PDB file of C-alpha atoms in Angstrom:
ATOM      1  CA  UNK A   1      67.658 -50.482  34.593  1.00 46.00           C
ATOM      2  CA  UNK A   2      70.848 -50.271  36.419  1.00 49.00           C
ATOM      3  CA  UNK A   3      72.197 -47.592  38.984  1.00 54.00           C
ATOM      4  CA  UNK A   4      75.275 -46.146  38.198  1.00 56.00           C
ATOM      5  CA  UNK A   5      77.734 -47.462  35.331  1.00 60.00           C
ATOM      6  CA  UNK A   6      81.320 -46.422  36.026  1.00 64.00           C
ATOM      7  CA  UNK A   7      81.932 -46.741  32.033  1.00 67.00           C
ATOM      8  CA  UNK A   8      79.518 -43.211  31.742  1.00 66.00           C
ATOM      9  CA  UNK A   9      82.192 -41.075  34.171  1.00 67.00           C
ATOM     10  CA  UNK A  10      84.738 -40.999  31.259  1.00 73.00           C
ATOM     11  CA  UNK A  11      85.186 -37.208  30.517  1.00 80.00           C
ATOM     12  CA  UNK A  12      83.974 -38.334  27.299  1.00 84.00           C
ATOM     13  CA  UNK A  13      80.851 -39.510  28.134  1.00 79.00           C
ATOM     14  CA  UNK A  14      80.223 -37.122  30.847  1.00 83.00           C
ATOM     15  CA  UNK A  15      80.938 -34.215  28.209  1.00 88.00           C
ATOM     16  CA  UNK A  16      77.982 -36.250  26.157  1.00 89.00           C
ATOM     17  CA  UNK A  17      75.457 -36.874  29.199  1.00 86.00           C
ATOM     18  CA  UNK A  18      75.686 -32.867  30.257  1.00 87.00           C
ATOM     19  CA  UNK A  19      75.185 -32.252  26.459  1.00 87.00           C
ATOM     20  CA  UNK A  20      71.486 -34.274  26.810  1.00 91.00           C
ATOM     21  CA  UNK A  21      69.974 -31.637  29.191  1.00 92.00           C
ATOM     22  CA  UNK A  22      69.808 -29.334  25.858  1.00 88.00           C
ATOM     23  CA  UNK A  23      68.051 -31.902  24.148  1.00 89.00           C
ATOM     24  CA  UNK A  24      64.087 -31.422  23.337  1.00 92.00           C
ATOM     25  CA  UNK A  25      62.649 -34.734  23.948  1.00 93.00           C
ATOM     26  CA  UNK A  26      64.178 -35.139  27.377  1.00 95.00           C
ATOM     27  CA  UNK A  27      63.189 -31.488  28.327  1.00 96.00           C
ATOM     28  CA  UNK A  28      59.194 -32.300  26.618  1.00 96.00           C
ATOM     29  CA  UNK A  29      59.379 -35.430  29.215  1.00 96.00           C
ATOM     30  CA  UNK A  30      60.720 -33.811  32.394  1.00 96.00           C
ATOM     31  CA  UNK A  31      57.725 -31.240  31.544  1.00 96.00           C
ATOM     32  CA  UNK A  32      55.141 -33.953  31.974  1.00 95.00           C
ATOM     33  CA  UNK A  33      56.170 -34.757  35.525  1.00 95.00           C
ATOM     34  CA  UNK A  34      57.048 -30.770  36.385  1.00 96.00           C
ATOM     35  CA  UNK A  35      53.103 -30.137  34.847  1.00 93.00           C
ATOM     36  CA  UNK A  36      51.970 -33.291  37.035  1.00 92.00           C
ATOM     37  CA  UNK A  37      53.427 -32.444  40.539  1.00 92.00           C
ATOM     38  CA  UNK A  38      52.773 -28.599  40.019  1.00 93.00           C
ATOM     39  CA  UNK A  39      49.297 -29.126  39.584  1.00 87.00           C
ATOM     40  CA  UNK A  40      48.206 -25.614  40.543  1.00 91.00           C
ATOM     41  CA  UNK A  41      50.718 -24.143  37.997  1.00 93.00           C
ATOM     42  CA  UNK A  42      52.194 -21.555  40.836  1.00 95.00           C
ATOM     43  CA  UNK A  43      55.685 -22.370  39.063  1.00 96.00           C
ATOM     44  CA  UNK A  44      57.230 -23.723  42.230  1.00 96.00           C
ATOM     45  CA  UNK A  45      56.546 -27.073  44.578  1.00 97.00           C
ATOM     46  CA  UNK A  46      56.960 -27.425  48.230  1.00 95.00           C
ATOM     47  CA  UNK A  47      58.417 -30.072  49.995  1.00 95.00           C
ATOM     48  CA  UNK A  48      55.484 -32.029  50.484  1.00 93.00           C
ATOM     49  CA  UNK A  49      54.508 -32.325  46.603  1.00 93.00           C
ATOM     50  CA  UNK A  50      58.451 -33.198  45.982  1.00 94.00           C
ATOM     51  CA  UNK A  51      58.563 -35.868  48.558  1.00 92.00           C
ATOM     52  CA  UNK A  52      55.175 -37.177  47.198  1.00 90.00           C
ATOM     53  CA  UNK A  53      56.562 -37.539  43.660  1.00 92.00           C
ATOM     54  CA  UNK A  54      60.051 -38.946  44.607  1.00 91.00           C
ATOM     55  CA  UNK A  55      58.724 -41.501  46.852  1.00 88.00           C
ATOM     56  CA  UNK A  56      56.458 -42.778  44.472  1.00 89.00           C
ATOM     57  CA  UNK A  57      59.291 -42.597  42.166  1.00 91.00           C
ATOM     58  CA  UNK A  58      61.410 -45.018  44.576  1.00 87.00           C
ATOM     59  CA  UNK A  59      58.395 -47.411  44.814  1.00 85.00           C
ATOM     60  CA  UNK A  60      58.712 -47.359  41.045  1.00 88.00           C
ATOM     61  CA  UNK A  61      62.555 -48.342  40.970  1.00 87.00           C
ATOM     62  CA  UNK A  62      62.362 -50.456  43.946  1.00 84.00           C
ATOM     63  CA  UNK A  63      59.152 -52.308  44.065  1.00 79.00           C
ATOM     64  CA  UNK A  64      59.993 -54.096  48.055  1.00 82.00           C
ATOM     65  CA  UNK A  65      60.406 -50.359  49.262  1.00 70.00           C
ATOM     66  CA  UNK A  66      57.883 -49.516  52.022  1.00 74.00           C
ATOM     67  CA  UNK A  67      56.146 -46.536  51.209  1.00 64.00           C
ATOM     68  CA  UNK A  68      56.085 -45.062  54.669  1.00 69.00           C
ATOM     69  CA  UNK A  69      59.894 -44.469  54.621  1.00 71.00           C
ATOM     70  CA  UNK A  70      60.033 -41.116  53.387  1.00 76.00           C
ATOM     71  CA  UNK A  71      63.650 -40.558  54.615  1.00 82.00           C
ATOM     72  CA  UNK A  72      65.293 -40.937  51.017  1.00 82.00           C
ATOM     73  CA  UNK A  73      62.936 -38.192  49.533  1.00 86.00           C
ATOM     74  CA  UNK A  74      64.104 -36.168  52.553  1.00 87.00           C
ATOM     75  CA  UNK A  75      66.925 -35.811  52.110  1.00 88.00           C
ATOM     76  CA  UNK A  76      67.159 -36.027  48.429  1.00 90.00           C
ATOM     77  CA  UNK A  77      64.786 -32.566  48.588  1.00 94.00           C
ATOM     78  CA  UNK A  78      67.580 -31.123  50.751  1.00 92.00           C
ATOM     79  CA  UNK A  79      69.690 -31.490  48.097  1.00 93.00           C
ATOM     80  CA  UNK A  80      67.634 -30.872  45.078  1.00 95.00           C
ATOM     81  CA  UNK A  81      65.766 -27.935  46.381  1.00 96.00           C
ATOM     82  CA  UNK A  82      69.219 -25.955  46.952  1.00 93.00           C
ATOM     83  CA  UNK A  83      68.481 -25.347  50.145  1.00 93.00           C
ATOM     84  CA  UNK A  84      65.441 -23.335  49.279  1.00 95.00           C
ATOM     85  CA  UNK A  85      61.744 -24.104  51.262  1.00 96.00           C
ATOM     86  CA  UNK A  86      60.341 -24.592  47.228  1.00 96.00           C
ATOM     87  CA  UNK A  87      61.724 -26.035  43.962  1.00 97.00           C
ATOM     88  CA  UNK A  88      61.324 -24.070  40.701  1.00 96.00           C
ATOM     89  CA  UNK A  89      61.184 -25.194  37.406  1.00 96.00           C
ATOM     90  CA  UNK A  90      64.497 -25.643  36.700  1.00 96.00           C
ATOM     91  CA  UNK A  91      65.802 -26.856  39.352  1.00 96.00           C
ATOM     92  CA  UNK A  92      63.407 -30.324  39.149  1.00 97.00           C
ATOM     93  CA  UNK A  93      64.242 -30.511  35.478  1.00 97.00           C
ATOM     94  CA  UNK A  94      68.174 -30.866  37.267  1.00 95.00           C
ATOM     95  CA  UNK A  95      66.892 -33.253  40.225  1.00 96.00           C
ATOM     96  CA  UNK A  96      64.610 -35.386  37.161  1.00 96.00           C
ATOM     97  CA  UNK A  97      67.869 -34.902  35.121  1.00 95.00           C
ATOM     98  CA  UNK A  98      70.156 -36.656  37.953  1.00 93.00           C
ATOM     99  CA  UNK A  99      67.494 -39.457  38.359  1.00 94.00           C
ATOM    100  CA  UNK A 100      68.054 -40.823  34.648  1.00 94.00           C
ATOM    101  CA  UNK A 101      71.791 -39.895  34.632  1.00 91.00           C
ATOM    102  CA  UNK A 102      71.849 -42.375  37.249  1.00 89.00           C
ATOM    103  CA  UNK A 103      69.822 -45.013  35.885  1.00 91.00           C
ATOM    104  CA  UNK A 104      70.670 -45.026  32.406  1.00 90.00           C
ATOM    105  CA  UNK A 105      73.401 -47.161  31.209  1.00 87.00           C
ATOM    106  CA  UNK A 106      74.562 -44.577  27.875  1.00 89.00           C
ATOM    107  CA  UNK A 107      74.637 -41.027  27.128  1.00 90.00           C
ATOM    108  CA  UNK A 108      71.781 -41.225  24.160  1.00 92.00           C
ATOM    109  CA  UNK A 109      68.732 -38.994  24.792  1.00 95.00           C
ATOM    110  CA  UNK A 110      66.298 -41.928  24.050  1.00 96.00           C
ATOM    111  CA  UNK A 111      67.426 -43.944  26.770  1.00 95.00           C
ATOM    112  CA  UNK A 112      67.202 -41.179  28.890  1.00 95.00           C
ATOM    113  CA  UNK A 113      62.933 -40.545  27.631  1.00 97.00           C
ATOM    114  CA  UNK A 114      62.831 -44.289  27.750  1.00 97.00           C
ATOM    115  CA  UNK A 115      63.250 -44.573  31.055  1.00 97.00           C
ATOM    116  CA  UNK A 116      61.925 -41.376  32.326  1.00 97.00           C
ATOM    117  CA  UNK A 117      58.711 -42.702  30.225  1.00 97.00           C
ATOM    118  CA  UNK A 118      59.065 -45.560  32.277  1.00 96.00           C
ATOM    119  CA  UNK A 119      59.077 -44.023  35.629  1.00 96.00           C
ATOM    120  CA  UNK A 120      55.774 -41.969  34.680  1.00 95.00           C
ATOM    121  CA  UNK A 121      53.766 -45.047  33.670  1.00 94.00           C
ATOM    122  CA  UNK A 122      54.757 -46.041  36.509  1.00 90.00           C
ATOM    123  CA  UNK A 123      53.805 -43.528  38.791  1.00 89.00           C
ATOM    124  CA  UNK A 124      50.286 -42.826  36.812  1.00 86.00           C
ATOM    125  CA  UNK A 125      49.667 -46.488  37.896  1.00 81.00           C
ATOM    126  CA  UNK A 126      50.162 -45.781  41.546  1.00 69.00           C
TER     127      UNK A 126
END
């Protein structure tokens, strides 16, 4: 997997990649992790339980990372939380959403479960 292919900013293929987020199989796959990290089903996750998840997301995509630098899920929550103190449902189907825009190299849905799929094997193993 490879971080960000200019080729996929064509309006073309960004008209394609926003099309994905209606698609059922990547939605069915972003539900796993949303059912995983909001394990007492209050419909929301706090700060801790996001940075928990995306670092052990990072430690998935970049094996040398050292675990206690939490920095990049800092300020990735900043962003993907909207500002908020929580995270709702749809707005960590948009973070998880951004993750595999960013790592997958087309605009086909399969890719996109392939290597969210991936990244959840991954993070089981943990």
């Amino acid at each position: 997997w490879a971080q960000c292919n200019m080729d996929m900013y064509s309006i073309e293929n960004m008209k394609k990649r926003e099309a994905l987020k209606g698609r059922t199989g990547l939605k069915g796959v972003i539900a796993i992790f949303w059912n995983m990290i909001d394990a007492d089903k209050s419909g929301r996750i706090c700060k801790d339980e996001y940075v928990m998840m995306s670092t052990a997301i990072h430690m998935a995509l970049v094996p040398d990372h050292d675990p206690s630098d939490l920095e990049a899920a800092v300020e990735d929550w900043a962003s993907d939380s909207k500002g908020k103190d929580h995270m709702n449902e749809d707005d960590f189907f948009d973070a998880m959403f951004e993750l595999a825009d960013v790592w997958t190299d087309s605009a086909r849905e399969d890719d996109y479960v392939a290597f969210l799929m991936m990244i959840l094997k991954a993070v089981s193993e943990l």
